[in-house]
Amino acid sequence: MAVTADEVANVVLSEFKKLPAKRKPTVRGNGLHEWVPLSGIVAKGPAFLKCVALATGMKCLPASKLPQANGIAIHDWHAEVLALRAFNRFILDECKRLTLDSTFTSDFLCRTSSSSLPPFIWRPDVSLHMYCSEAPCGDSSMELTMASQPDSTPWSSPILLSEQPDGQLLGRGYFSHLGIVRRKPSRPDAPPTNSKSCSDKIALKQCTSLLSSLTSLLISPKNVYLTSLVLSESQYSETGCTRCYGFDFDSSPPGRMSCLTTKPLTWADGYKTSPFKIETTQHEFDYSKRTVTARSDKISPSNLAVCWTYNKEVEEGIIGGVLQGRKAFDIKGASAVSRMKMWRLAVEVAEGLHGPEGELLKELKRGTYDEVKEESVLLQSRRKVKEEVRGEALKGWVRNTGDGGFRL
């Protein structure tokens, strides 16, 4: 039986309500009421519906700080991106338990045959769904952003698009340009970031799956695609979502992913184009901007981000890309979903496996983090998918480099 948008939203909202007060927005001493976006990943199995990962947050690291991150600080902790990182952490923890405990059966993953790589696969009868309390920043929400302005007429660019680096526009600016890759929005006086918008990152996941590079070494991407994206009804623009995520060239407006359907794709290892359905819910998050505004006219975005996973391996607060209360870039402040911690966990899983996984361990210990991602022969198919999608559907995608030279 298919799951409804309300059911997806409710299971995420219910899990967030169970979190302690220290993980939630608050009312500051000056009377400002905090709000924050919430996102979650939901798994629907034959006899269960579970939120397996959720996150709140709305900030990212400036490009100038990336060389200091050293695998410790998270680059992008917008709720949608942090929820995807938490989902990948959840999967790695499930893999570890399957490796260490022969009596354990996961509702979500199972081992492939002893001679195959990757060694795990997502169960084909478990579908995946994503909930977002706010419209993902970037192209899918441009109509909503325009409508919120005193004058919603699209702005004309004072400079040519071609004069921007790789044709990429900053944040929410220049409304007349639609269907393009955008960076994360920020205040005009904020240091620039190269983190791509949540709309762009979610659109790419329709081709690369929800897996990160590291988890792709352990789990086949074959079944790890979203079936539906659930948005709050007030945060849904049919025009924006059709353009941003769509694969239909004949739709109005045409989907920007449609160029991938005009020729045969030669993707291997389970990669494919997998469009998700977009559905809406009237259920509102207690700390959405709209809900908080209804309580007070004095509101402010929360500096606190939170991530949580179903297997209870992760429940933490994050400020500035590191654990709440820790100094910036201090190894003790590394989140469970940081590059460093995720890499270490992937190596632990590979070390616990037997047989042909010796090759897997060799790939994971190749050298630097960038060398694992960019040179592993086991990730060739994934790299090809990303290159083709970014080169055709998501043109102008500038890589966020500077934090890949660290080692375990």
Short mmCIF file of N, CA, C and O in Angstrom, two decimals, residues 329-373:
data_model
loop_
_atom_site.label_atom_id
_atom_site.label_comp_id
_atom_site.label_asym_id
_atom_site.label_seq_id
_atom_site.Cartn_x
_atom_site.Cartn_y
_atom_site.Cartn_z
N PHE A 329 36.83 23.69 14.12
CA PHE A 329 37.89 22.89 13.51
C PHE A 329 38.69 22.04 14.51
O PHE A 329 39.71 21.46 14.15
N ASP A 330 38.23 21.95 15.76
CA ASP A 330 38.86 21.09 16.76
C ASP A 330 38.41 19.65 16.49
O ASP A 330 37.21 19.39 16.31
N ILE A 331 39.33 18.70 16.47
CA ILE A 331 39.00 17.31 16.18
C ILE A 331 37.93 16.79 17.14
O ILE A 331 37.11 15.93 16.77
N LYS A 332 37.90 17.29 18.36
CA LYS A 332 36.88 16.86 19.32
C LYS A 332 35.49 17.34 18.93
O LYS A 332 34.49 16.87 19.47
N GLY A 333 35.43 18.28 18.01
CA GLY A 333 34.14 18.81 17.57
C GLY A 333 33.59 18.16 16.33
O GLY A 333 32.55 18.57 15.81
N ALA A 334 34.28 17.12 15.83
CA ALA A 334 33.83 16.47 14.60
C ALA A 334 32.48 15.77 14.82
O ALA A 334 32.32 14.95 15.72
N SER A 335 31.52 16.12 13.99
CA SER A 335 30.20 15.50 14.04
C SER A 335 30.28 14.06 13.56
O SER A 335 31.18 13.67 12.81
N ALA A 336 29.32 13.26 13.97
CA ALA A 336 29.23 11.88 13.49
C ALA A 336 29.02 11.82 11.99
O ALA A 336 29.29 10.80 11.36
N VAL A 337 28.54 12.92 11.40
CA VAL A 337 28.30 12.94 9.95
C VAL A 337 29.37 13.74 9.21
O VAL A 337 29.20 14.06 8.04
N SER A 338 30.45 14.07 9.88
CA SER A 338 31.56 14.76 9.23
C SER A 338 32.28 13.82 8.28
O SER A 338 32.16 12.59 8.38
N ARG A 339 33.04 14.37 7.36
CA ARG A 339 33.81 13.55 6.42
C ARG A 339 34.74 12.59 7.16
O ARG A 339 34.85 11.41 6.81
N MET A 340 35.44 13.11 8.16
CA MET A 340 36.41 12.28 8.89
C MET A 340 35.74 11.10 9.58
O MET A 340 36.18 9.95 9.44
N LYS A 341 34.66 11.36 10.32
CA LYS A 341 33.99 10.29 11.06
C LYS A 341 33.34 9.27 10.12
O LYS A 341 33.36 8.06 10.38
N MET A 342 32.78 9.73 9.04
CA MET A 342 32.13 8.82 8.08
C MET A 342 33.17 7.93 7.40
O MET A 342 32.96 6.74 7.18
N TRP A 343 34.31 8.51 7.05
CA TRP A 343 35.38 7.75 6.41
C TRP A 343 35.90 6.67 7.34
O TRP A 343 36.08 5.52 6.96
N ARG A 344 36.13 7.06 8.60
CA ARG A 344 36.61 6.08 9.58
C ARG A 344 35.63 4.92 9.74
O ARG A 344 36.04 3.76 9.84
N LEU A 345 34.35 5.25 9.78
CA LEU A 345 33.35 4.20 9.95
C LEU A 345 33.31 3.27 8.74
O LEU A 345 33.19 2.05 8.89
N ALA A 346 33.43 3.83 7.54
CA ALA A 346 33.45 3.00 6.33
C ALA A 346 34.64 2.04 6.36
O ALA A 346 34.52 0.87 5.97
N VAL A 347 35.78 2.51 6.84
CA VAL A 347 36.97 1.65 6.95
C VAL A 347 36.73 0.54 7.98
O VAL A 347 37.09 -0.62 7.76
N GLU A 348 36.08 0.89 9.09
CA GLU A 348 35.77 -0.12 10.12
C GLU A 348 34.90 -1.23 9.54
O GLU A 348 35.11 -2.42 9.82
N VAL A 349 33.92 -0.84 8.74
CA VAL A 349 33.04 -1.84 8.12
C VAL A 349 33.84 -2.73 7.19
O VAL A 349 33.73 -3.97 7.21
N ALA A 350 34.67 -2.11 6.35
CA ALA A 350 35.47 -2.89 5.39
C ALA A 350 36.43 -3.83 6.11
O ALA A 350 36.66 -4.97 5.66
N GLU A 351 36.99 -3.39 7.22
CA GLU A 351 37.92 -4.24 7.97
C GLU A 351 37.21 -5.44 8.58
O GLU A 351 37.82 -6.49 8.79
N GLY A 352 35.93 -5.31 8.88
CA GLY A 352 35.17 -6.40 9.47
C GLY A 352 34.65 -7.41 8.47
O GLY A 352 34.13 -8.46 8.84
N LEU A 353 34.76 -7.08 7.19
CA LEU A 353 34.30 -8.00 6.14
C LEU A 353 35.40 -8.98 5.73
O LEU A 353 36.57 -8.76 6.01
N HIS A 354 35.00 -10.04 5.02
CA HIS A 354 35.97 -11.05 4.60
C HIS A 354 35.86 -11.29 3.08
O HIS A 354 34.93 -10.85 2.43
N GLY A 355 36.81 -12.02 2.54
CA GLY A 355 36.76 -12.37 1.12
C GLY A 355 37.23 -11.24 0.24
O GLY A 355 38.24 -10.61 0.51
N PRO A 356 36.48 -10.96 -0.87
CA PRO A 356 36.94 -9.99 -1.87
C PRO A 356 36.95 -8.56 -1.35
O PRO A 356 37.42 -7.67 -2.02
N GLU A 357 36.42 -8.35 -0.14
CA GLU A 357 36.40 -6.99 0.39
C GLU A 357 37.78 -6.46 0.71
O GLU A 357 37.94 -5.32 1.11
N GLY A 358 38.80 -7.30 0.56
CA GLY A 358 40.17 -6.80 0.69
C GLY A 358 40.42 -5.70 -0.32
O GLY A 358 41.10 -4.72 -0.03
N GLU A 359 39.85 -5.84 -1.49
CA GLU A 359 39.96 -4.79 -2.51
C GLU A 359 39.27 -3.52 -2.05
O GLU A 359 39.75 -2.41 -2.27
N LEU A 360 38.13 -3.69 -1.38
CA LEU A 360 37.38 -2.56 -0.88
C LEU A 360 38.20 -1.79 0.16
O LEU A 360 38.26 -0.55 0.14
N LEU A 361 38.82 -2.51 1.07
CA LEU A 361 39.63 -1.87 2.10
C LEU A 361 40.80 -1.12 1.47
O LEU A 361 41.16 -0.01 1.90
N LYS A 362 41.39 -1.71 0.43
CA LYS A 362 42.49 -1.05 -0.27
C LYS A 362 42.03 0.27 -0.88
O LYS A 362 42.74 1.28 -0.81
N GLU A 363 40.83 0.29 -1.45
CA GLU A 363 40.31 1.52 -2.04
C GLU A 363 40.03 2.59 -0.97
O GLU A 363 40.27 3.77 -1.19
N LEU A 364 39.54 2.16 0.18
CA LEU A 364 39.22 3.10 1.25
C LEU A 364 40.47 3.66 1.92
O LEU A 364 40.43 4.71 2.55
N LYS A 365 41.58 2.95 1.81
CA LYS A 365 42.82 3.41 2.42
C LYS A 365 43.79 3.92 1.37
O LYS A 365 45.01 3.90 1.55
N ARG A 366 43.25 4.39 0.27
CA ARG A 366 44.05 4.79 -0.89
C ARG A 366 45.03 5.91 -0.56
O ARG A 366 46.13 5.97 -1.11
N GLY A 367 44.67 6.83 0.29
CA GLY A 367 45.54 7.98 0.59
C GLY A 367 44.72 9.08 1.22
O GLY A 367 44.20 8.95 2.32
N THR A 368 44.57 10.20 0.50
CA THR A 368 43.75 11.30 1.00
C THR A 368 42.28 11.04 0.70
O THR A 368 41.93 10.17 -0.09
N TYR A 369 41.45 11.84 1.32
CA TYR A 369 40.00 11.74 1.09
C TYR A 369 39.68 11.96 -0.38
O TYR A 369 38.89 11.22 -0.97
N ASP A 370 40.30 12.98 -0.98
CA ASP A 370 40.06 13.25 -2.40
C ASP A 370 40.50 12.09 -3.28
O ASP A 370 39.86 11.78 -4.29
N GLU A 371 41.58 11.43 -2.91
CA GLU A 371 42.06 10.31 -3.72
C GLU A 371 41.08 9.15 -3.68
O GLU A 371 40.89 8.46 -4.69
N VAL A 372 40.44 8.94 -2.54
CA VAL A 372 39.42 7.90 -2.46
C VAL A 372 38.26 8.24 -3.39
O VAL A 372 37.80 7.40 -4.18
N LYS A 373 37.78 9.47 -3.34
CA LYS A 373 36.63 9.88 -4.14
C LYS A 373 36.93 9.96 -5.63
O LYS A 373 36.11 9.56 -6.46
#
